[in-house]
Short mmCIF file of C-alpha atoms in Angstrom, two decimals:
data_model
loop_
_atom_site.label_atom_id
_atom_site.label_comp_id
_atom_site.label_asym_id
_atom_site.label_seq_id
_atom_site.Cartn_x
_atom_site.Cartn_y
_atom_site.Cartn_z
CA MET A 1208 137.18 97.75 131.05
CA ALA A 1209 134.55 99.14 128.73
CA VAL A 1210 131.77 96.81 127.60
CA LEU A 1211 132.06 96.12 123.89
CA PRO A 1212 128.94 96.66 121.77
CA GLU A 1213 128.91 93.03 120.57
CA GLN A 1214 128.53 91.92 124.19
CA VAL A 1215 125.45 94.07 124.67
CA ILE A 1216 121.84 93.13 123.93
CA TYR A 1217 120.59 96.56 122.95
CA MET A 1218 116.84 97.07 123.18
CA ASP A 1219 116.79 100.82 123.82
CA ASN A 1220 116.55 102.09 120.26
CA ASN A 1221 113.89 104.70 121.03
CA ALA A 1222 116.54 106.39 123.17
CA THR A 1223 119.21 106.25 120.47
CA THR A 1224 120.42 103.93 117.72
CA ARG A 1225 123.79 102.70 116.58
CA ILE A 1226 125.23 104.42 113.52
CA ALA A 1227 124.76 102.10 110.57
CA PRO A 1228 128.08 100.99 109.02
CA GLU A 1229 126.96 102.36 105.65
CA VAL A 1230 126.25 105.72 107.28
CA LEU A 1231 129.68 105.89 108.89
CA ASP A 1232 131.30 105.01 105.56
CA ALA A 1233 129.42 107.86 103.89
CA MET A 1234 130.48 110.31 106.61
CA MET A 1235 134.18 109.56 106.84
CA PRO A 1236 135.36 111.39 103.70
CA TYR A 1237 133.72 114.58 105.00
CA LEU A 1238 135.60 114.29 108.29
CA THR A 1239 138.96 113.78 106.58
CA GLN A 1240 139.34 114.66 102.90
CA PHE A 1241 136.44 116.96 101.99
CA TYR A 1242 136.55 119.44 104.84
CA GLY A 1243 135.74 122.61 102.89
CA ASN A 1244 133.04 125.04 103.97
CA PRO A 1245 129.96 124.42 101.78
CA SER A 1246 129.34 128.18 101.62
CA SER A 1247 132.76 128.91 100.10
CA MET A 1248 133.05 130.10 96.50
CA HIS A 1249 135.89 127.73 95.57
CA THR A 1250 135.35 124.30 94.03
CA PHE A 1251 136.76 122.51 97.08
CA GLY A 1252 133.97 123.90 99.24
CA GLY A 1253 131.37 123.81 96.49
CA GLN A 1254 131.58 120.04 96.12
CA VAL A 1255 130.69 119.76 99.80
CA GLY A 1256 127.64 121.90 99.12
CA GLN A 1257 126.66 119.50 96.34
CA ALA A 1258 126.91 116.57 98.77
CA ILE A 1259 124.59 118.40 101.17
CA SER A 1260 122.11 118.90 98.35
CA GLN A 1261 122.17 115.17 97.66
CA ALA A 1262 121.52 114.41 101.34
CA ARG A 1263 118.67 116.92 101.37
CA GLN A 1264 117.13 115.05 98.43
CA GLN A 1265 117.50 111.68 100.19
CA ILE A 1266 115.69 113.02 103.26
CA ALA A 1267 112.97 114.61 101.16
CA ASP A 1268 112.46 111.30 99.32
CA LEU A 1269 111.86 109.44 102.59
CA LEU A 1270 109.37 112.07 103.76
CA GLY A 1271 107.56 112.58 100.47
CA ALA A 1272 108.61 116.24 100.46
CA ASP A 1273 110.49 118.69 98.26
CA PRO A 1274 114.19 119.28 99.04
CA GLY A 1275 113.52 123.01 99.52
CA GLU A 1276 111.22 122.15 102.44
CA ILE A 1277 114.05 120.51 104.44
CA VAL A 1278 115.83 122.65 107.05
CA PHE A 1279 118.80 121.15 108.89
CA THR A 1280 118.92 121.64 112.68
CA SER A 1281 120.96 120.25 115.55
CA CYS A 1282 118.30 117.85 116.89
CA GLY A 1283 114.62 117.08 117.24
CA THR A 1284 114.31 119.41 120.21
CA GLU A 1285 115.52 122.40 118.21
CA SER A 1286 113.14 121.47 115.39
CA ASP A 1287 110.20 121.28 117.81
CA SER A 1288 111.02 124.63 119.38
CA THR A 1289 111.52 126.29 116.01
CA ALA A 1290 108.14 125.15 114.70
CA ILE A 1291 106.11 126.14 117.75
CA LEU A 1292 107.86 129.45 118.41
CA SER A 1293 107.70 130.36 114.73
CA ALA A 1294 103.94 129.84 114.71
CA ILE A 1295 103.20 131.93 117.79
CA GLN A 1296 105.46 134.73 116.54
CA SER A 1297 103.88 134.61 113.10
CA PHE A 1298 100.42 135.07 114.62
CA PRO A 1299 100.93 137.41 117.60
CA GLU A 1300 97.18 138.01 117.83
CA LYS A 1301 96.67 134.31 118.75
CA ASN A 1302 97.52 132.96 122.19
CA HIS A 1303 96.34 129.34 122.13
CA VAL A 1304 98.36 126.14 121.55
CA ILE A 1305 97.02 122.58 121.43
CA THR A 1306 99.15 119.57 122.30
CA THR A 1307 98.70 116.31 124.26
CA ARG A 1308 99.44 115.15 127.78
CA VAL A 1309 101.88 112.53 126.51
CA GLU A 1310 104.30 114.60 124.42
CA HIS A 1311 108.07 114.27 124.62
CA PRO A 1312 109.66 116.78 127.04
CA ALA A 1313 110.92 118.74 124.01
CA VAL A 1314 107.32 119.82 123.38
CA LYS A 1315 105.84 119.36 126.85
CA ASN A 1316 108.34 121.59 128.65
CA LEU A 1317 108.27 124.26 125.95
CA CYS A 1318 104.48 124.49 126.25
CA ASP A 1319 104.76 124.60 130.05
CA ASN A 1320 107.19 127.50 129.73
CA LEU A 1321 104.90 129.36 127.34
CA GLU A 1322 102.31 129.53 130.09
CA ILE A 1323 104.72 130.43 132.88
CA PHE A 1324 107.72 132.42 131.67
CA THR A 1325 106.72 134.37 128.59
CA GLY A 1326 105.68 138.00 128.89
CA ARG A 1327 102.43 137.26 127.09
CA LYS A 1328 99.91 134.88 128.59
CA TYR A 1329 99.51 131.79 126.45
CA HIS A 1330 96.85 129.18 126.98
CA VAL A 1331 97.79 125.55 126.27
CA THR A 1332 95.21 122.81 125.81
CA ARG A 1333 96.68 119.39 126.63
CA LEU A 1334 94.51 116.68 125.12
CA PRO A 1335 94.01 113.64 127.37
CA VAL A 1336 94.46 110.06 126.19
CA ALA A 1337 92.45 106.91 126.81
CA ALA A 1338 93.72 103.92 128.78
CA ASP A 1339 95.26 102.50 125.59
CA GLY A 1340 97.04 105.78 124.86
CA THR A 1341 94.81 106.92 121.98
CA LEU A 1342 93.20 110.33 121.51
CA ASP A 1343 89.55 111.41 121.49
CA MET A 1344 89.18 113.07 118.08
CA GLN A 1345 85.90 114.77 118.94
CA ARG A 1346 87.54 116.43 121.91
CA TYR A 1347 90.33 117.58 119.60
CA ARG A 1348 87.86 119.16 117.18
CA GLU A 1349 86.15 120.97 120.04
CA SER A 1350 89.49 122.32 121.32
CA LEU A 1351 90.29 124.28 118.14
CA THR A 1352 89.40 127.97 118.40
CA ASP A 1353 89.96 131.16 116.43
CA ASP A 1354 92.82 131.92 118.85
CA THR A 1355 94.72 128.68 118.14
CA ALA A 1356 98.11 129.44 116.59
CA ILE A 1357 99.41 125.88 116.27
CA VAL A 1358 98.66 122.26 117.08
CA SER A 1359 101.66 120.12 118.05
CA VAL A 1360 101.00 116.37 118.30
CA MET A 1361 103.61 113.63 118.08
CA TRP A 1362 103.27 111.07 115.30
CA ALA A 1363 104.30 108.19 117.60
CA ASN A 1364 104.74 108.17 121.36
CA ASN A 1365 108.33 107.57 122.42
CA GLU A 1366 107.40 105.47 125.48
CA THR A 1367 104.52 103.29 124.28
CA GLY A 1368 104.89 103.51 120.50
CA VAL A 1369 101.20 104.46 120.15
CA LEU A 1370 100.50 106.13 116.80
CA PHE A 1371 98.31 109.23 116.59
CA PRO A 1372 96.19 110.09 113.51
CA VAL A 1373 98.24 113.17 112.72
CA GLU A 1374 97.31 113.25 109.05
CA GLU A 1375 93.61 113.48 109.92
CA MET A 1376 94.34 115.97 112.70
CA ALA A 1377 96.37 118.17 110.35
CA GLN A 1378 93.51 118.26 107.83
CA ILE A 1379 91.07 119.30 110.56
CA ALA A 1380 93.48 122.04 111.68
CA ARG A 1381 93.86 123.33 108.12
CA GLU A 1382 90.11 123.60 107.76
CA ARG A 1383 90.17 125.90 110.80
CA GLY A 1384 93.12 127.93 109.49
CA VAL A 1385 95.50 126.55 112.15
CA LEU A 1386 99.10 125.44 111.60
CA PHE A 1387 99.95 121.83 112.45
CA HIS A 1388 103.28 120.44 113.71
CA THR A 1389 104.18 116.84 114.43
CA ASP A 1390 107.18 115.54 116.34
CA ALA A 1391 107.87 112.52 114.13
CA VAL A 1392 111.20 111.64 115.73
CA GLN A 1393 110.09 108.08 116.54
CA ALA A 1394 108.00 107.54 113.41
CA VAL A 1395 110.40 108.45 110.60
CA GLY A 1396 111.87 105.32 109.08
CA LYS A 1397 109.38 103.03 110.82
CA VAL A 1398 106.08 104.02 109.18
CA PRO A 1399 105.43 105.27 105.64
CA ILE A 1400 105.21 109.07 105.36
CA ASN A 1401 104.20 111.10 102.33
CA LEU A 1402 103.92 114.73 103.32
CA ARG A 1403 102.73 115.83 99.88
CA GLU A 1404 99.47 114.01 100.62
CA THR A 1405 98.96 115.58 104.06
CA ALA A 1406 98.14 118.99 105.52
CA ILE A 1407 101.08 118.85 107.94
CA ASP A 1408 102.93 122.20 108.02
CA PHE A 1409 105.92 121.29 110.22
CA LEU A 1410 107.58 117.94 110.97
CA SER A 1411 110.55 117.25 113.24
CA LEU A 1412 113.01 114.38 113.00
CA SER A 1413 116.28 113.46 114.69
CA GLY A 1414 119.14 111.58 113.07
CA HIS A 1415 120.16 109.48 116.03
CA LYS A 1416 116.78 107.73 116.10
CA LEU A 1417 117.31 106.15 112.66
CA HIS A 1418 120.95 105.05 112.68
CA ALA A 1419 122.53 108.42 111.90
CA PRO A 1420 124.73 110.34 114.37
CA LYS A 1421 123.62 112.46 117.29
CA GLY A 1422 123.61 116.22 116.83
CA ILE A 1423 121.73 116.41 113.54
CA GLY A 1424 118.02 116.96 112.98
CA VAL A 1425 115.57 118.24 110.40
CA LEU A 1426 112.59 120.53 110.41
CA TYR A 1427 110.26 120.09 107.47
CA VAL A 1428 108.57 123.40 106.63
CA ARG A 1429 105.81 123.16 104.03
CA LYS A 1430 106.31 125.62 101.19
CA GLY A 1431 104.34 128.79 101.88
CA THR A 1432 104.06 128.23 105.64
CA PRO A 1433 104.73 131.37 107.71
CA TYR A 1434 108.19 130.93 109.22
CA ILE A 1435 110.43 132.88 111.59
CA PRO A 1436 113.94 131.45 112.23
CA PHE A 1437 114.83 130.27 115.71
CA MET A 1438 118.58 130.80 115.09
CA ASN A 1439 119.62 133.87 113.14
CA GLY A 1440 123.06 134.30 111.65
CA GLY A 1441 124.47 133.69 108.21
CA HIS A 1442 122.65 132.81 105.01
CA GLN A 1443 122.79 129.06 105.57
CA GLU A 1444 119.63 127.07 104.88
CA HIS A 1445 118.41 130.00 102.78
CA GLY A 1446 118.31 132.15 105.88
CA ARG A 1447 116.09 129.72 107.79
CA ARG A 1448 118.73 128.51 110.26
CA GLY A 1449 122.05 130.24 110.82
CA GLY A 1450 125.31 128.43 111.52
CA THR A 1451 127.83 126.51 109.43
CA GLU A 1452 126.38 123.18 108.42
CA ASN A 1453 127.27 119.99 110.32
CA VAL A 1454 128.42 118.52 107.03
CA ALA A 1455 129.46 114.97 107.92
CA SER A 1456 126.34 114.40 110.01
CA ILE A 1457 124.10 115.79 107.26
CA ILE A 1458 125.70 113.37 104.80
CA GLY A 1459 125.18 110.57 107.33
CA LEU A 1460 121.53 111.48 107.85
CA GLY A 1461 120.92 111.46 104.11
CA ARG A 1462 122.41 107.98 103.82
CA ALA A 1463 120.43 106.82 106.87
CA CYS A 1464 117.19 108.03 105.29
CA ALA A 1465 117.98 106.14 102.09
CA LEU A 1466 118.66 103.02 104.17
CA ALA A 1467 115.45 103.51 106.14
CA ALA A 1468 113.46 103.52 102.92
CA GLU A 1469 115.11 100.21 101.95
CA LYS A 1470 114.54 98.66 105.40
CA MET A 1471 110.96 99.85 106.00
CA GLU A 1472 109.47 96.48 105.09
CA GLU A 1473 111.88 94.68 107.43
CA GLU A 1474 110.90 97.06 110.25
CA ASN A 1475 107.26 96.15 109.74
CA THR A 1476 107.74 92.38 109.34
CA ARG A 1477 110.81 90.85 110.97
CA VAL A 1478 111.28 93.52 113.65
CA ARG A 1479 107.55 93.54 114.42
CA ALA A 1480 107.60 89.74 114.77
CA LEU A 1481 110.53 89.96 117.22
CA ARG A 1482 108.67 92.64 119.21
CA ASP A 1483 105.55 90.50 119.33
CA LYS A 1484 107.49 87.42 120.42
CA LEU A 1485 109.18 89.37 123.20
CA GLU A 1486 105.95 90.99 124.36
CA GLN A 1487 103.82 87.85 124.26
CA GLY A 1488 106.56 85.85 125.97
CA LEU A 1489 106.81 88.30 128.86
CA LEU A 1490 103.04 88.59 129.29
CA SER A 1491 102.63 84.80 129.32
CA THR A 1492 105.52 83.93 131.67
CA VAL A 1493 105.47 86.78 134.19
CA PRO A 1494 102.39 87.10 136.44
CA LYS A 1495 100.88 90.56 136.89
CA ALA A 1496 102.53 91.93 133.75
CA LEU A 1497 100.59 94.18 131.40
CA ARG A 1498 101.15 95.89 128.08
CA ASN A 1499 100.89 99.67 128.00
CA GLY A 1500 99.47 101.05 124.77
CA HIS A 1501 97.12 100.09 121.99
CA PRO A 1502 97.65 96.45 120.87
CA THR A 1503 97.98 97.27 117.15
CA GLN A 1504 98.03 101.05 116.69
CA ARG A 1505 101.74 101.17 117.56
CA LEU A 1506 105.19 101.39 116.11
CA PRO A 1507 106.45 97.96 115.00
CA ASN A 1508 109.48 98.04 117.31
CA THR A 1509 108.13 99.18 120.69
CA ALA A 1510 106.80 97.23 123.68
CA ASN A 1511 106.11 98.91 127.01
CA ILE A 1512 105.48 96.35 129.77
CA SER A 1513 104.58 97.05 133.40
CA PHE A 1514 105.59 94.54 136.07
CA GLU A 1515 103.43 95.25 139.08
CA TYR A 1516 104.86 95.73 142.60
CA VAL A 1517 108.50 96.18 141.56
CA GLU A 1518 110.58 99.25 140.70
CA GLY A 1519 111.61 99.82 137.10
CA GLU A 1520 115.02 101.09 138.17
CA ALA A 1521 115.69 97.87 140.06
CA ILE A 1522 114.65 95.82 137.04
CA LEU A 1523 117.01 97.80 134.82
CA LEU A 1524 119.90 97.31 137.24
CA HIS A 1525 119.45 93.55 137.15
CA MET A 1526 119.13 93.62 133.37
CA ASN A 1527 122.26 95.74 133.17
CA GLN A 1528 124.21 93.03 135.01
CA LEU A 1529 123.35 90.77 132.07
CA ASN A 1530 124.29 93.51 129.57
CA ILE A 1531 120.66 93.95 128.49
CA CYS A 1532 119.85 97.57 127.65
CA ALA A 1533 116.29 98.87 127.92
CA SER A 1534 114.61 101.89 129.50
CA SER A 1535 112.07 102.80 132.15
CA GLY A 1536 110.68 105.54 129.91
CA SER A 1537 112.02 108.45 127.93
CA ALA A 1538 115.80 108.85 128.07
CA CYS A 1539 115.19 112.55 128.64
CA THR A 1540 113.48 111.81 131.98
CA SER A 1541 115.42 108.76 133.13
CA GLY A 1542 116.90 110.68 136.06
CA SER A 1543 113.47 111.30 137.57
CA LEU A 1544 111.98 109.17 140.34
CA GLU A 1545 108.48 110.21 139.31
CA PRO A 1546 106.42 107.71 137.32
CA SER A 1547 106.19 108.41 133.60
CA HIS A 1548 103.87 111.30 132.73
CA VAL A 1549 102.77 109.24 129.73
CA LEU A 1550 101.65 106.28 131.85
CA ARG A 1551 100.02 108.57 134.39
CA ALA A 1552 98.04 110.22 131.59
CA MET A 1553 96.90 106.74 130.50
CA GLY A 1554 95.70 105.97 134.02
CA VAL A 1555 98.15 103.10 134.56
CA PRO A 1556 97.91 102.08 138.25
CA PHE A 1557 100.64 103.49 140.46
CA THR A 1558 101.75 99.97 141.41
CA ALA A 1559 102.39 99.23 137.73
CA ALA A 1560 103.59 102.61 136.42
CA HIS A 1561 106.71 102.46 138.61
CA GLY A 1562 107.59 99.05 137.20
CA SER A 1563 107.33 99.82 133.51
CA ILE A 1564 110.08 98.84 131.06
CA ARG A 1565 110.28 100.02 127.47
CA PHE A 1566 111.84 97.58 125.02
CA SER A 1567 112.56 99.16 121.63
CA LEU A 1568 114.11 97.03 118.90
CA SER A 1569 115.85 97.73 115.60
CA ILE A 1570 116.89 95.89 112.46
CA TYR A 1571 120.09 94.88 114.27
CA ASN A 1572 118.28 92.81 116.90
CA THR A 1573 118.06 89.02 116.53
CA GLU A 1574 115.77 86.22 117.64
CA GLU A 1575 118.60 84.83 119.78
CA GLU A 1576 118.65 88.10 121.72
CA VAL A 1577 114.91 87.96 122.28
CA ASP A 1578 115.22 84.37 123.52
CA PHE A 1579 117.99 85.42 125.93
CA VAL A 1580 115.83 88.16 127.42
CA LEU A 1581 112.78 85.91 127.69
CA ALA A 1582 114.82 83.27 129.48
CA ARG A 1583 116.04 85.69 132.15
CA MET A 1584 113.31 88.25 132.78
CA PRO A 1585 111.00 85.96 134.80
CA ASP A 1586 113.78 85.23 137.30
CA ILE A 1587 114.59 88.94 137.63
CA ILE A 1588 111.00 89.82 138.42
CA THR A 1589 110.60 86.87 140.80
CA LYS A 1590 113.69 87.89 142.79
CA LEU A 1591 112.60 91.51 143.06
CA ARG A 1592 109.07 90.64 144.06
CA ALA A 1593 110.42 88.43 146.81
CA LEU A 1594 111.92 91.61 148.30
CA SER A 1595 108.79 93.69 147.84
CA PRO A 1596 106.46 94.12 150.85
CA PHE A 1597 103.63 94.84 148.43
CA TRP A 1598 103.90 91.45 146.73
CA GLU A 1599 103.36 89.28 149.83
CA ASP A 1600 99.59 89.44 149.74
CA LYS A 1601 99.20 88.97 145.98
#
């Protein structure tokens, strides 16, 4: 029998979120009654186009952008690829890209492929991070060259929640005549963003990270930024992304962005307090546990804790038996037995990197759920350490 959602303690919101009830309500008419093609000339389709325009405005309002700067995509990964590939095609004389060692695989693997599989040799600078996951800004400044086509740096790390100073970095890039892209998939809806006051040229977001459905994303393209479409086809999105619009999901994303604006304060107060209670409780009750990431320069919902001398996969299996959902890192790399590339870049000891668990909360989590997890995690770690040959001498 399937496990019902109400029986689950879900603390894996950086992997995906539940669709908000208000979002589902907004979507349903466009899955049933209003099924016209928004590109059609008739009124039945035209009213769908008007609904898309409203959603575009709602998204722009959350980002502090103009509606014309919003391009709908299928996901954050497509948005990332579109931004980076557009930049290097727009400036074929440049062959340098700057990113970090802790990017999501959507950016990391694309940059790896640029160096290996493209016909032209690209050089990628991967900025290192400190032990707390933060960047060295002086090193960043020194990495910019006349050959740099684009800088791509995430706004918030998906595993640790560490926030990067992307607004400052974008301004530095602009002063050097370099385009700047940020993967803001984890940041949108959790931290205030006003793109009109930044030098950011491209921004990626994904609907399923802020209580909208999977399969819908956005690429923000600043007006006047050189742009080459990743997907060619019809005239949709003013020729910037071909393919018939995913109407219901676009409507849902618009509603989710409006909700996110309303819930931003709750994210940064109640949810942050729950995160802090969970984190402090684990660090105080479980020996040899450590927090990964800067203590304050983080998303309000994310705690990454390493439990030394145990395997993260084993911890998750025991948590799963209690219907507690968390992650050992990015959902996009959960099938790998290798320790997180993010934690390795931070220099987390091997004995701890393998035992890292990411807890990521949302507005739907409760204090009772946090108490439940805190009451059971020490026993889980104690049992697993009793089986570990590495724990005997500690």
